[in-house]
JSON list of C-alpha atoms in Angstrom, two decimals:
[
{"chain": "C", "resi": 1, "resn": "LYS", "atom": "CA", "xyz": [67.49, 45.68, 31.59]},
{"chain": "C", "resi": 2, "resn": "GLN", "atom": "CA", "xyz": [65.24, 44.03, 34.16]},
{"chain": "C", "resi": 3, "resn": "GLU", "atom": "CA", "xyz": [64.42, 46.14, 37.21]},
{"chain": "C", "resi": 4, "resn": "VAL", "atom": "CA", "xyz": [62.47, 45.01, 40.24]},
{"chain": "C", "resi": 5, "resn": "THR", "atom": "CA", "xyz": [60.70, 47.46, 42.52]},
{"chain": "C", "resi": 6, "resn": "GLN", "atom": "CA", "xyz": [59.02, 46.80, 45.85]},
{"chain": "C", "resi": 7, "resn": "ILE", "atom": "CA", "xyz": [56.46, 49.09, 47.39]},
{"chain": "C", "resi": 8, "resn": "PRO", "atom": "CA", "xyz": [56.23, 50.15, 50.15]},
{"chain": "C", "resi": 9, "resn": "ALA", "atom": "CA", "xyz": [59.80, 50.24, 51.44]},
{"chain": "C", "resi": 10, "resn": "ALA", "atom": "CA", "xyz": [58.54, 49.94, 55.00]},
{"chain": "C", "resi": 11, "resn": "LEU", "atom": "CA", "xyz": [55.24, 49.01, 56.59]},
{"chain": "C", "resi": 12, "resn": "SER", "atom": "CA", "xyz": [53.99, 48.98, 60.18]},
{"chain": "C", "resi": 13, "resn": "VAL", "atom": "CA", "xyz": [50.73, 47.25, 61.06]},
{"chain": "C", "resi": 14, "resn": "PRO", "atom": "CA", "xyz": [48.94, 46.09, 64.21]},
{"chain": "C", "resi": 15, "resn": "GLU", "atom": "CA", "xyz": [48.86, 42.39, 64.98]},
{"chain": "C", "resi": 16, "resn": "GLY", "atom": "CA", "xyz": [46.05, 40.48, 63.29]},
{"chain": "C", "resi": 17, "resn": "GLU", "atom": "CA", "xyz": [45.84, 42.68, 60.22]},
{"chain": "C", "resi": 18, "resn": "ASN", "atom": "CA", "xyz": [45.87, 41.24, 56.71]},
{"chain": "C", "resi": 19, "resn": "LEU", "atom": "CA", "xyz": [48.42, 42.89, 54.44]},
{"chain": "C", "resi": 20, "resn": "VAL", "atom": "CA", "xyz": [49.72, 42.95, 50.89]},
{"chain": "C", "resi": 21, "resn": "LEU", "atom": "CA", "xyz": [53.29, 43.52, 49.74]},
{"chain": "C", "resi": 22, "resn": "ASN", "atom": "CA", "xyz": [53.83, 44.57, 46.15]},
{"chain": "C", "resi": 23, "resn": "CYS", "atom": "CA", "xyz": [56.54, 43.73, 43.63]},
{"chain": "C", "resi": 24, "resn": "SER", "atom": "CA", "xyz": [56.77, 45.01, 40.06]},
{"chain": "C", "resi": 25, "resn": "PHE", "atom": "CA", "xyz": [59.21, 44.18, 37.28]},
{"chain": "C", "resi": 26, "resn": "THR", "atom": "CA", "xyz": [59.90, 45.96, 34.01]},
{"chain": "C", "resi": 27, "resn": "ASP", "atom": "CA", "xyz": [60.42, 43.00, 31.65]},
{"chain": "C", "resi": 28, "resn": "SER", "atom": "CA", "xyz": [57.56, 40.51, 31.54]},
{"chain": "C", "resi": 29, "resn": "ALA", "atom": "CA", "xyz": [59.79, 37.85, 29.96]},
{"chain": "C", "resi": 30, "resn": "ILE", "atom": "CA", "xyz": [60.63, 36.30, 33.32]},
{"chain": "C", "resi": 31, "resn": "TYR", "atom": "CA", "xyz": [60.80, 32.69, 34.32]},
{"chain": "C", "resi": 32, "resn": "ASN", "atom": "CA", "xyz": [60.27, 31.99, 37.98]},
{"chain": "C", "resi": 33, "resn": "LEU", "atom": "CA", "xyz": [59.55, 34.53, 40.71]},
{"chain": "C", "resi": 34, "resn": "GLN", "atom": "CA", "xyz": [60.44, 33.95, 44.32]},
{"chain": "C", "resi": 35, "resn": "TRP", "atom": "CA", "xyz": [59.61, 35.63, 47.62]},
{"chain": "C", "resi": 36, "resn": "PHE", "atom": "CA", "xyz": [62.12, 35.55, 50.47]},
{"chain": "C", "resi": 37, "resn": "ARG", "atom": "CA", "xyz": [62.15, 36.58, 54.10]},
{"chain": "C", "resi": 38, "resn": "GLN", "atom": "CA", "xyz": [65.24, 38.04, 55.73]},
{"chain": "C", "resi": 39, "resn": "ASP", "atom": "CA", "xyz": [65.66, 38.61, 59.46]},
{"chain": "C", "resi": 40, "resn": "PRO", "atom": "CA", "xyz": [68.15, 41.30, 60.55]},
{"chain": "C", "resi": 41, "resn": "GLY", "atom": "CA", "xyz": [71.74, 40.23, 59.92]},
{"chain": "C", "resi": 42, "resn": "LYS", "atom": "CA", "xyz": [70.66, 36.84, 58.60]},
{"chain": "C", "resi": 43, "resn": "GLY", "atom": "CA", "xyz": [70.51, 35.05, 55.27]},
{"chain": "C", "resi": 44, "resn": "LEU", "atom": "CA", "xyz": [67.51, 34.50, 53.01]},
{"chain": "C", "resi": 45, "resn": "THR", "atom": "CA", "xyz": [64.64, 32.16, 53.80]},
{"chain": "C", "resi": 46, "resn": "SER", "atom": "CA", "xyz": [62.61, 31.08, 50.79]},
{"chain": "C", "resi": 47, "resn": "LEU", "atom": "CA", "xyz": [58.85, 31.59, 51.27]},
{"chain": "C", "resi": 48, "resn": "LEU", "atom": "CA", "xyz": [57.24, 30.85, 47.93]},
{"chain": "C", "resi": 49, "resn": "LEU", "atom": "CA", "xyz": [58.42, 30.10, 44.40]},
{"chain": "C", "resi": 50, "resn": "ILE", "atom": "CA", "xyz": [56.01, 30.76, 41.54]},
{"chain": "C", "resi": 51, "resn": "GLN", "atom": "CA", "xyz": [56.91, 29.11, 38.27]},
{"chain": "C", "resi": 52, "resn": "SER", "atom": "CA", "xyz": [56.26, 31.05, 35.08]},
{"chain": "C", "resi": 53, "resn": "SER", "atom": "CA", "xyz": [53.26, 28.89, 34.14]},
{"chain": "C", "resi": 54, "resn": "GLN", "atom": "CA", "xyz": [51.60, 29.42, 37.52]},
{"chain": "C", "resi": 55, "resn": "ARG", "atom": "CA", "xyz": [49.52, 32.33, 38.74]},
{"chain": "C", "resi": 56, "resn": "GLU", "atom": "CA", "xyz": [49.77, 31.79, 42.48]},
{"chain": "C", "resi": 57, "resn": "GLN", "atom": "CA", "xyz": [51.24, 29.73, 45.30]},
{"chain": "C", "resi": 58, "resn": "THR", "atom": "CA", "xyz": [50.06, 29.30, 48.88]},
{"chain": "C", "resi": 59, "resn": "SER", "atom": "CA", "xyz": [51.82, 28.25, 52.06]},
{"chain": "C", "resi": 60, "resn": "GLY", "atom": "CA", "xyz": [49.98, 28.56, 55.34]},
{"chain": "C", "resi": 61, "resn": "ARG", "atom": "CA", "xyz": [49.06, 32.21, 55.90]},
{"chain": "C", "resi": 62, "resn": "LEU", "atom": "CA", "xyz": [51.01, 33.30, 52.82]},
{"chain": "C", "resi": 63, "resn": "ASN", "atom": "CA", "xyz": [49.70, 33.61, 49.28]},
{"chain": "C", "resi": 64, "resn": "ALA", "atom": "CA", "xyz": [51.73, 34.93, 46.37]},
{"chain": "C", "resi": 65, "resn": "SER", "atom": "CA", "xyz": [50.31, 35.82, 42.98]},
{"chain": "C", "resi": 66, "resn": "LEU", "atom": "CA", "xyz": [52.00, 36.47, 39.66]},
{"chain": "C", "resi": 67, "resn": "ASP", "atom": "CA", "xyz": [50.71, 38.47, 36.68]},
{"chain": "C", "resi": 68, "resn": "LYS", "atom": "CA", "xyz": [53.43, 38.45, 34.04]},
{"chain": "C", "resi": 69, "resn": "SER", "atom": "CA", "xyz": [51.49, 40.55, 31.55]},
{"chain": "C", "resi": 70, "resn": "SER", "atom": "CA", "xyz": [51.25, 43.47, 33.96]},
{"chain": "C", "resi": 71, "resn": "GLY", "atom": "CA", "xyz": [54.69, 42.87, 35.51]},
{"chain": "C", "resi": 72, "resn": "ARG", "atom": "CA", "xyz": [53.38, 42.43, 39.04]},
{"chain": "C", "resi": 73, "resn": "SER", "atom": "CA", "xyz": [53.44, 40.04, 41.96]},
{"chain": "C", "resi": 74, "resn": "THR", "atom": "CA", "xyz": [51.84, 40.38, 45.37]},
{"chain": "C", "resi": 75, "resn": "LEU", "atom": "CA", "xyz": [52.52, 38.63, 48.66]},
{"chain": "C", "resi": 76, "resn": "TYR", "atom": "CA", "xyz": [49.46, 38.42, 50.88]},
{"chain": "C", "resi": 77, "resn": "ILE", "atom": "CA", "xyz": [49.97, 37.76, 54.59]},
{"chain": "C", "resi": 78, "resn": "ALA", "atom": "CA", "xyz": [46.86, 36.83, 56.54]},
{"chain": "C", "resi": 79, "resn": "ALA", "atom": "CA", "xyz": [46.38, 37.49, 60.24]},
{"chain": "C", "resi": 80, "resn": "SER", "atom": "CA", "xyz": [49.81, 39.02, 60.75]},
{"chain": "C", "resi": 81, "resn": "GLN", "atom": "CA", "xyz": [51.81, 38.19, 63.89]},
{"chain": "C", "resi": 82, "resn": "PRO", "atom": "CA", "xyz": [54.78, 39.92, 65.56]},
{"chain": "C", "resi": 83, "resn": "GLY", "atom": "CA", "xyz": [56.93, 36.99, 64.40]},
{"chain": "C", "resi": 84, "resn": "ASP", "atom": "CA", "xyz": [56.25, 38.05, 60.82]},
{"chain": "C", "resi": 85, "resn": "SER", "atom": "CA", "xyz": [58.38, 41.16, 61.37]},
{"chain": "C", "resi": 86, "resn": "ALA", "atom": "CA", "xyz": [61.24, 40.97, 58.87]},
{"chain": "C", "resi": 87, "resn": "THR", "atom": "CA", "xyz": [62.32, 42.24, 55.45]},
{"chain": "C", "resi": 88, "resn": "TYR", "atom": "CA", "xyz": [60.55, 40.62, 52.51]},
{"chain": "C", "resi": 89, "resn": "LEU", "atom": "CA", "xyz": [62.39, 40.38, 49.21]},
{"chain": "C", "resi": 90, "resn": "CYS", "atom": "CA", "xyz": [61.02, 39.67, 45.77]},
{"chain": "C", "resi": 91, "resn": "ALA", "atom": "CA", "xyz": [63.30, 38.24, 43.05]},
{"chain": "C", "resi": 92, "resn": "VAL", "atom": "CA", "xyz": [62.77, 37.30, 39.41]},
{"chain": "C", "resi": 93, "resn": "TYR", "atom": "CA", "xyz": [64.69, 34.66, 37.49]},
{"chain": "C", "resi": 94, "resn": "SER", "atom": "CA", "xyz": [66.19, 35.37, 34.09]},
{"chain": "C", "resi": 95, "resn": "ASN", "atom": "CA", "xyz": [66.38, 32.52, 31.59]},
{"chain": "C", "resi": 96, "resn": "THR", "atom": "CA", "xyz": [70.01, 31.89, 32.62]},
{"chain": "C", "resi": 97, "resn": "GLY", "atom": "CA", "xyz": [69.22, 31.60, 36.31]},
{"chain": "C", "resi": 98, "resn": "LYS", "atom": "CA", "xyz": [70.40, 35.03, 37.35]},
{"chain": "C", "resi": 99, "resn": "LEU", "atom": "CA", "xyz": [68.24, 36.38, 40.17]},
{"chain": "C", "resi": 100, "resn": "ILE", "atom": "CA", "xyz": [67.30, 40.06, 40.14]},
{"chain": "C", "resi": 101, "resn": "PHE", "atom": "CA", "xyz": [66.12, 41.32, 43.51]},
{"chain": "C", "resi": 102, "resn": "GLY", "atom": "CA", "xyz": [64.01, 44.23, 44.64]},
{"chain": "C", "resi": 103, "resn": "GLN", "atom": "CA", "xyz": [65.11, 46.45, 47.51]},
{"chain": "C", "resi": 104, "resn": "GLY", "atom": "CA", "xyz": [62.75, 44.77, 49.93]},
{"chain": "C", "resi": 105, "resn": "THR", "atom": "CA", "xyz": [59.85, 45.79, 52.17]},
{"chain": "C", "resi": 106, "resn": "THR", "atom": "CA", "xyz": [60.60, 45.98, 55.89]},
{"chain": "C", "resi": 107, "resn": "LEU", "atom": "CA", "xyz": [57.55, 44.88, 57.86]},
{"chain": "C", "resi": 108, "resn": "GLN", "atom": "CA", "xyz": [56.90, 45.58, 61.52]},
{"chain": "C", "resi": 109, "resn": "VAL", "atom": "CA", "xyz": [53.92, 43.92, 63.18]},
{"chain": "C", "resi": 110, "resn": "LYS", "atom": "CA", "xyz": [53.09, 45.54, 66.50]},
{"chain": "C", "resi": 111, "resn": "PRO", "atom": "CA", "xyz": [51.57, 43.47, 69.34]},
{"chain": "S", "resi": 1, "resn": "ASP", "atom": "CA", "xyz": [70.73, 16.28, 53.65]},
{"chain": "S", "resi": 2, "resn": "ALA", "atom": "CA", "xyz": [72.97, 19.28, 54.21]},
{"chain": "S", "resi": 3, "resn": "GLY", "atom": "CA", "xyz": [71.87, 22.52, 52.65]},
{"chain": "S", "resi": 4, "resn": "VAL", "atom": "CA", "xyz": [74.16, 25.22, 51.33]},
{"chain": "S", "resi": 5, "resn": "THR", "atom": "CA", "xyz": [77.01, 26.01, 53.70]},
{"chain": "S", "resi": 6, "resn": "GLN", "atom": "CA", "xyz": [79.31, 29.02, 53.75]},
{"chain": "S", "resi": 7, "resn": "SER", "atom": "CA", "xyz": [82.48, 29.85, 55.63]},
{"chain": "S", "resi": 8, "resn": "PRO", "atom": "CA", "xyz": [83.51, 31.84, 57.48]},
{"chain": "S", "resi": 9, "resn": "THR", "atom": "CA", "xyz": [80.44, 33.35, 59.13]},
{"chain": "S", "resi": 10, "resn": "HIS", "atom": "CA", "xyz": [82.08, 36.69, 59.82]},
{"chain": "S", "resi": 11, "resn": "LEU", "atom": "CA", "xyz": [85.29, 38.27, 58.61]},
{"chain": "S", "resi": 12, "resn": "ILE", "atom": "CA", "xyz": [87.07, 41.55, 59.34]},
{"chain": "S", "resi": 13, "resn": "LYS", "atom": "CA", "xyz": [89.71, 42.86, 56.94]},
{"chain": "S", "resi": 14, "resn": "THR", "atom": "CA", "xyz": [91.48, 46.14, 56.31]},
{"chain": "S", "resi": 15, "resn": "ARG", "atom": "CA", "xyz": [91.55, 48.14, 53.10]},
{"chain": "S", "resi": 16, "resn": "GLY", "atom": "CA", "xyz": [93.88, 46.73, 50.46]},
{"chain": "S", "resi": 17, "resn": "GLN", "atom": "CA", "xyz": [93.80, 43.20, 51.80]},
{"chain": "S", "resi": 18, "resn": "GLN", "atom": "CA", "xyz": [92.52, 40.15, 49.96]},
{"chain": "S", "resi": 19, "resn": "VAL", "atom": "CA", "xyz": [89.76, 37.80, 51.11]},
{"chain": "S", "resi": 20, "resn": "THR", "atom": "CA", "xyz": [88.49, 34.34, 50.14]},
{"chain": "S", "resi": 21, "resn": "LEU", "atom": "CA", "xyz": [84.97, 33.16, 50.92]},
{"chain": "S", "resi": 22, "resn": "ARG", "atom": "CA", "xyz": [83.85, 29.56, 50.55]},
{"chain": "S", "resi": 23, "resn": "CYS", "atom": "CA", "xyz": [80.61, 27.83, 49.62]},
{"chain": "S", "resi": 24, "resn": "SER", "atom": "CA", "xyz": [79.50, 24.23, 49.51]},
{"chain": "S", "resi": 25, "resn": "PRO", "atom": "CA", "xyz": [76.35, 23.62, 47.45]},
{"chain": "S", "resi": 26, "resn": "LYS", "atom": "CA", "xyz": [73.32, 21.58, 48.39]},
{"chain": "S", "resi": 27, "resn": "SER", "atom": "CA", "xyz": [73.77, 17.88, 47.68]},
{"chain": "S", "resi": 28, "resn": "GLY", "atom": "CA", "xyz": [73.07, 17.13, 44.02]},
{"chain": "S", "resi": 29, "resn": "HIS", "atom": "CA", "xyz": [73.50, 20.72, 42.84]},
{"chain": "S", "resi": 30, "resn": "ASP", "atom": "CA", "xyz": [76.14, 21.65, 40.30]},
{"chain": "S", "resi": 31, "resn": "THR", "atom": "CA", "xyz": [75.71, 25.41, 39.89]},
{"chain": "S", "resi": 32, "resn": "VAL", "atom": "CA", "xyz": [76.82, 28.08, 42.32]},
{"chain": "S", "resi": 33, "resn": "SER", "atom": "CA", "xyz": [75.89, 31.77, 42.20]},
{"chain": "S", "resi": 34, "resn": "TRP", "atom": "CA", "xyz": [77.29, 34.55, 44.37]},
{"chain": "S", "resi": 35, "resn": "TYR", "atom": "CA", "xyz": [75.47, 37.70, 45.49]},
{"chain": "S", "resi": 36, "resn": "GLN", "atom": "CA", "xyz": [76.54, 40.81, 47.40]},
{"chain": "S", "resi": 37, "resn": "GLN", "atom": "CA", "xyz": [74.07, 42.47, 49.75]},
{"chain": "S", "resi": 38, "resn": "ALA", "atom": "CA", "xyz": [75.00, 45.91, 51.07]},
{"chain": "S", "resi": 39, "resn": "LEU", "atom": "CA", "xyz": [73.22, 47.16, 54.17]},
{"chain": "S", "resi": 40, "resn": "GLY", "atom": "CA", "xyz": [69.63, 48.12, 53.42]},
{"chain": "S", "resi": 41, "resn": "GLN", "atom": "CA", "xyz": [69.80, 46.91, 49.82]},
{"chain": "S", "resi": 42, "resn": "GLY", "atom": "CA", "xyz": [68.62, 43.87, 47.91]},
{"chain": "S", "resi": 43, "resn": "PRO", "atom": "CA", "xyz": [71.26, 41.31, 46.89]},
{"chain": "S", "resi": 44, "resn": "GLN", "atom": "CA", "xyz": [73.19, 42.02, 43.70]},
{"chain": "S", "resi": 45, "resn": "PHE", "atom": "CA", "xyz": [74.35, 39.24, 41.38]},
{"chain": "S", "resi": 46, "resn": "ILE", "atom": "CA", "xyz": [78.15, 38.87, 41.20]},
{"chain": "S", "resi": 47, "resn": "PHE", "atom": "CA", "xyz": [78.69, 35.77, 39.04]},
{"chain": "S", "resi": 48, "resn": "GLN", "atom": "CA", "xyz": [77.65, 32.18, 38.47]},
{"chain": "S", "resi": 49, "resn": "TYR", "atom": "CA", "xyz": [79.74, 29.02, 38.08]},
{"chain": "S", "resi": 50, "resn": "TYR", "atom": "CA", "xyz": [78.77, 25.86, 36.25]},
{"chain": "S", "resi": 51, "resn": "GLU", "atom": "CA", "xyz": [81.06, 23.04, 35.15]},
{"chain": "S", "resi": 52, "resn": "GLU", "atom": "CA", "xyz": [83.99, 24.88, 36.74]},
{"chain": "S", "resi": 53, "resn": "GLU", "atom": "CA", "xyz": [83.53, 27.88, 34.46]},
{"chain": "S", "resi": 54, "resn": "GLU", "atom": "CA", "xyz": [82.17, 31.37, 35.03]},
{"chain": "S", "resi": 55, "resn": "ARG", "atom": "CA", "xyz": [78.96, 31.34, 32.97]},
{"chain": "S", "resi": 56, "resn": "GLN", "atom": "CA", "xyz": [77.73, 34.87, 33.57]},
{"chain": "S", "resi": 57, "resn": "ARG", "atom": "CA", "xyz": [78.78, 37.90, 35.50]},
{"chain": "S", "resi": 58, "resn": "GLY", "atom": "CA", "xyz": [77.10, 40.92, 37.00]},
{"chain": "S", "resi": 59, "resn": "ASN", "atom": "CA", "xyz": [78.39, 44.47, 37.06]},
{"chain": "S", "resi": 60, "resn": "PHE", "atom": "CA", "xyz": [81.35, 43.91, 39.38]},
{"chain": "S", "resi": 61, "resn": "PRO", "atom": "CA", "xyz": [85.01, 44.83, 38.80]},
{"chain": "S", "resi": 62, "resn": "ASP", "atom": "CA", "xyz": [87.76, 42.31, 38.07]},
{"chain": "S", "resi": 63, "resn": "ARG", "atom": "CA", "xyz": [88.81, 42.52, 41.72]},
{"chain": "S", "resi": 64, "resn": "PHE", "atom": "CA", "xyz": [86.03, 40.01, 42.24]},
{"chain": "S", "resi": 65, "resn": "SER", "atom": "CA", "xyz": [86.97, 36.57, 40.98]},
{"chain": "S", "resi": 66, "resn": "GLY", "atom": "CA", "xyz": [85.89, 33.05, 41.69]},
{"chain": "S", "resi": 67, "resn": "HIS", "atom": "CA", "xyz": [86.52, 29.41, 41.22]},
{"chain": "S", "resi": 68, "resn": "GLN", "atom": "CA", "xyz": [84.51, 26.21, 41.18]},
{"chain": "S", "resi": 69, "resn": "PHE", "atom": "CA", "xyz": [86.08, 22.89, 42.10]},
{"chain": "S", "resi": 70, "resn": "PRO", "atom": "CA", "xyz": [85.31, 19.42, 40.68]},
{"chain": "S", "resi": 71, "resn": "ASN", "atom": "CA", "xyz": [83.13, 18.68, 43.74]},
{"chain": "S", "resi": 72, "resn": "TYR", "atom": "CA", "xyz": [81.05, 21.79, 42.80]},
{"chain": "S", "resi": 73, "resn": "SER", "atom": "CA", "xyz": [82.14, 23.82, 45.82]},
{"chain": "S", "resi": 74, "resn": "SER", "atom": "CA", "xyz": [83.13, 27.38, 45.08]},
{"chain": "S", "resi": 75, "resn": "GLU", "atom": "CA", "xyz": [85.28, 30.25, 46.27]},
{"chain": "S", "resi": 76, "resn": "LEU", "atom": "CA", "xyz": [84.82, 33.99, 45.94]},
{"chain": "S", "resi": 77, "resn": "ASN", "atom": "CA", "xyz": [88.00, 36.06, 46.01]},
{"chain": "S", "resi": 78, "resn": "VAL", "atom": "CA", "xyz": [88.12, 39.82, 46.41]},
{"chain": "S", "resi": 79, "resn": "ASN", "atom": "CA", "xyz": [91.41, 41.66, 45.96]},
{"chain": "S", "resi": 80, "resn": "ALA", "atom": "CA", "xyz": [92.42, 45.16, 47.04]},
{"chain": "S", "resi": 81, "resn": "LEU", "atom": "CA", "xyz": [89.49, 45.49, 49.42]},
{"chain": "S", "resi": 82, "resn": "LEU", "atom": "CA", "xyz": [87.64, 48.80, 49.62]},
{"chain": "S", "resi": 83, "resn": "LEU", "atom": "CA", "xyz": [85.43, 50.07, 52.41]},
{"chain": "S", "resi": 84, "resn": "GLY", "atom": "CA", "xyz": [82.50, 49.70, 50.02]},
{"chain": "S", "resi": 85, "resn": "ASP", "atom": "CA", "xyz": [83.07, 45.96, 49.82]},
{"chain": "S", "resi": 86, "resn": "SER", "atom": "CA", "xyz": [81.65, 45.62, 53.33]},
{"chain": "S", "resi": 87, "resn": "ALA", "atom": "CA", "xyz": [78.51, 43.55, 52.84]},
{"chain": "S", "resi": 88, "resn": "LEU", "atom": "CA", "xyz": [76.79, 40.22, 53.35]},
{"chain": "S", "resi": 89, "resn": "TYR", "atom": "CA", "xyz": [77.99, 37.77, 50.70]},
{"chain": "S", "resi": 90, "resn": "LEU", "atom": "CA", "xyz": [75.44, 35.13, 49.81]},
{"chain": "S", "resi": 91, "resn": "CYS", "atom": "CA", "xyz": [76.01, 31.90, 47.96]},
{"chain": "S", "resi": 92, "resn": "ALA", "atom": "CA", "xyz": [73.20, 30.03, 46.22]},
{"chain": "S", "resi": 93, "resn": "SER", "atom": "CA", "xyz": [73.21, 26.63, 44.57]},
{"chain": "S", "resi": 94, "resn": "SER", "atom": "CA", "xyz": [70.94, 25.14, 41.93]},
{"chain": "S", "resi": 95, "resn": "LEU", "atom": "CA", "xyz": [70.73, 22.32, 39.44]},
{"chain": "S", "resi": 96, "resn": "GLU", "atom": "CA", "xyz": [72.09, 23.04, 36.00]},
{"chain": "S", "resi": 97, "resn": "TRP", "atom": "CA", "xyz": [72.72, 26.42, 34.47]},
{"chain": "S", "resi": 98, "resn": "SER", "atom": "CA", "xyz": [69.08, 27.47, 34.14]},
{"chain": "S", "resi": 99, "resn": "TYR", "atom": "CA", "xyz": [66.21, 29.04, 36.02]},
{"chain": "S", "resi": 100, "resn": "ASN", "atom": "CA", "xyz": [65.84, 26.16, 38.47]},
{"chain": "S", "resi": 101, "resn": "GLU", "atom": "CA", "xyz": [65.19, 27.23, 42.06]},
{"chain": "S", "resi": 102, "resn": "GLN", "atom": "CA", "xyz": [68.20, 28.57, 43.91]},
{"chain": "S", "resi": 103, "resn": "PHE", "atom": "CA", "xyz": [68.86, 27.63, 47.54]},
{"chain": "S", "resi": 104, "resn": "PHE", "atom": "CA", "xyz": [70.76, 30.12, 49.66]},
{"chain": "S", "resi": 105, "resn": "GLY", "atom": "CA", "xyz": [73.38, 29.69, 52.34]},
{"chain": "S", "resi": 106, "resn": "PRO", "atom": "CA", "xyz": [73.48, 31.73, 55.56]},
{"chain": "S", "resi": 107, "resn": "GLY", "atom": "CA", "xyz": [75.98, 34.21, 54.14]},
{"chain": "S", "resi": 108, "resn": "THR", "atom": "CA", "xyz": [79.36, 35.59, 55.15]},
{"chain": "S", "resi": 109, "resn": "ARG", "atom": "CA", "xyz": [79.43, 39.03, 56.76]},
{"chain": "S", "resi": 110, "resn": "LEU", "atom": "CA", "xyz": [82.53, 40.91, 55.53]},
{"chain": "S", "resi": 111, "resn": "THR", "atom": "CA", "xyz": [83.59, 44.10, 57.28]},
{"chain": "S", "resi": 112, "resn": "VAL", "atom": "CA", "xyz": [86.37, 46.19, 55.73]},
{"chain": "S", "resi": 113, "resn": "LEU", "atom": "CA", "xyz": [88.01, 48.73, 58.05]}
]
């Protein structure tokens, strides 16, 4: 059974700091992996989708990497801003399109 | 091009009642998946519909049922509501029953009193 874990559960950093969010999964036979952002009480905003044949994706200040053999993905946020404060969710795709989510990392960026 | 839409936005029910949530997929998508997100938790997969059939189901009781219409829109029905059913219900659409990228709607916040 696939399980997805995100560490840390919560993180507080000063503005301008670079940071890394971690995601691990127990079964390396995944297809795509996707990172989402969720603001309080809101739905999911897709940040980056990494296909199984890729090792990383970049969008602006965000970079996500995928290492299937070790069962890990990281989301790197450069030069963090208060507007980056949100919960970040990692999810892996099974071969049938079922998404399995981690519990999320709640990030607070202090001005 | 409209994205995934869900209705209603918020809903308040009492224990024992029944509720129906609705989802319209992104244009061109034919698969709809439903997820439940309890407060402070990651979303949990409920079930997925493709070609008007339930293709796979997560670990949810039979009180949770669904339907997909010929226009690919979908409904989630929950019977005999429990306090623990209070959650954000998310709908996602994708193309074909596979691991193609899923696009999420804004969700329906259900509160059971």
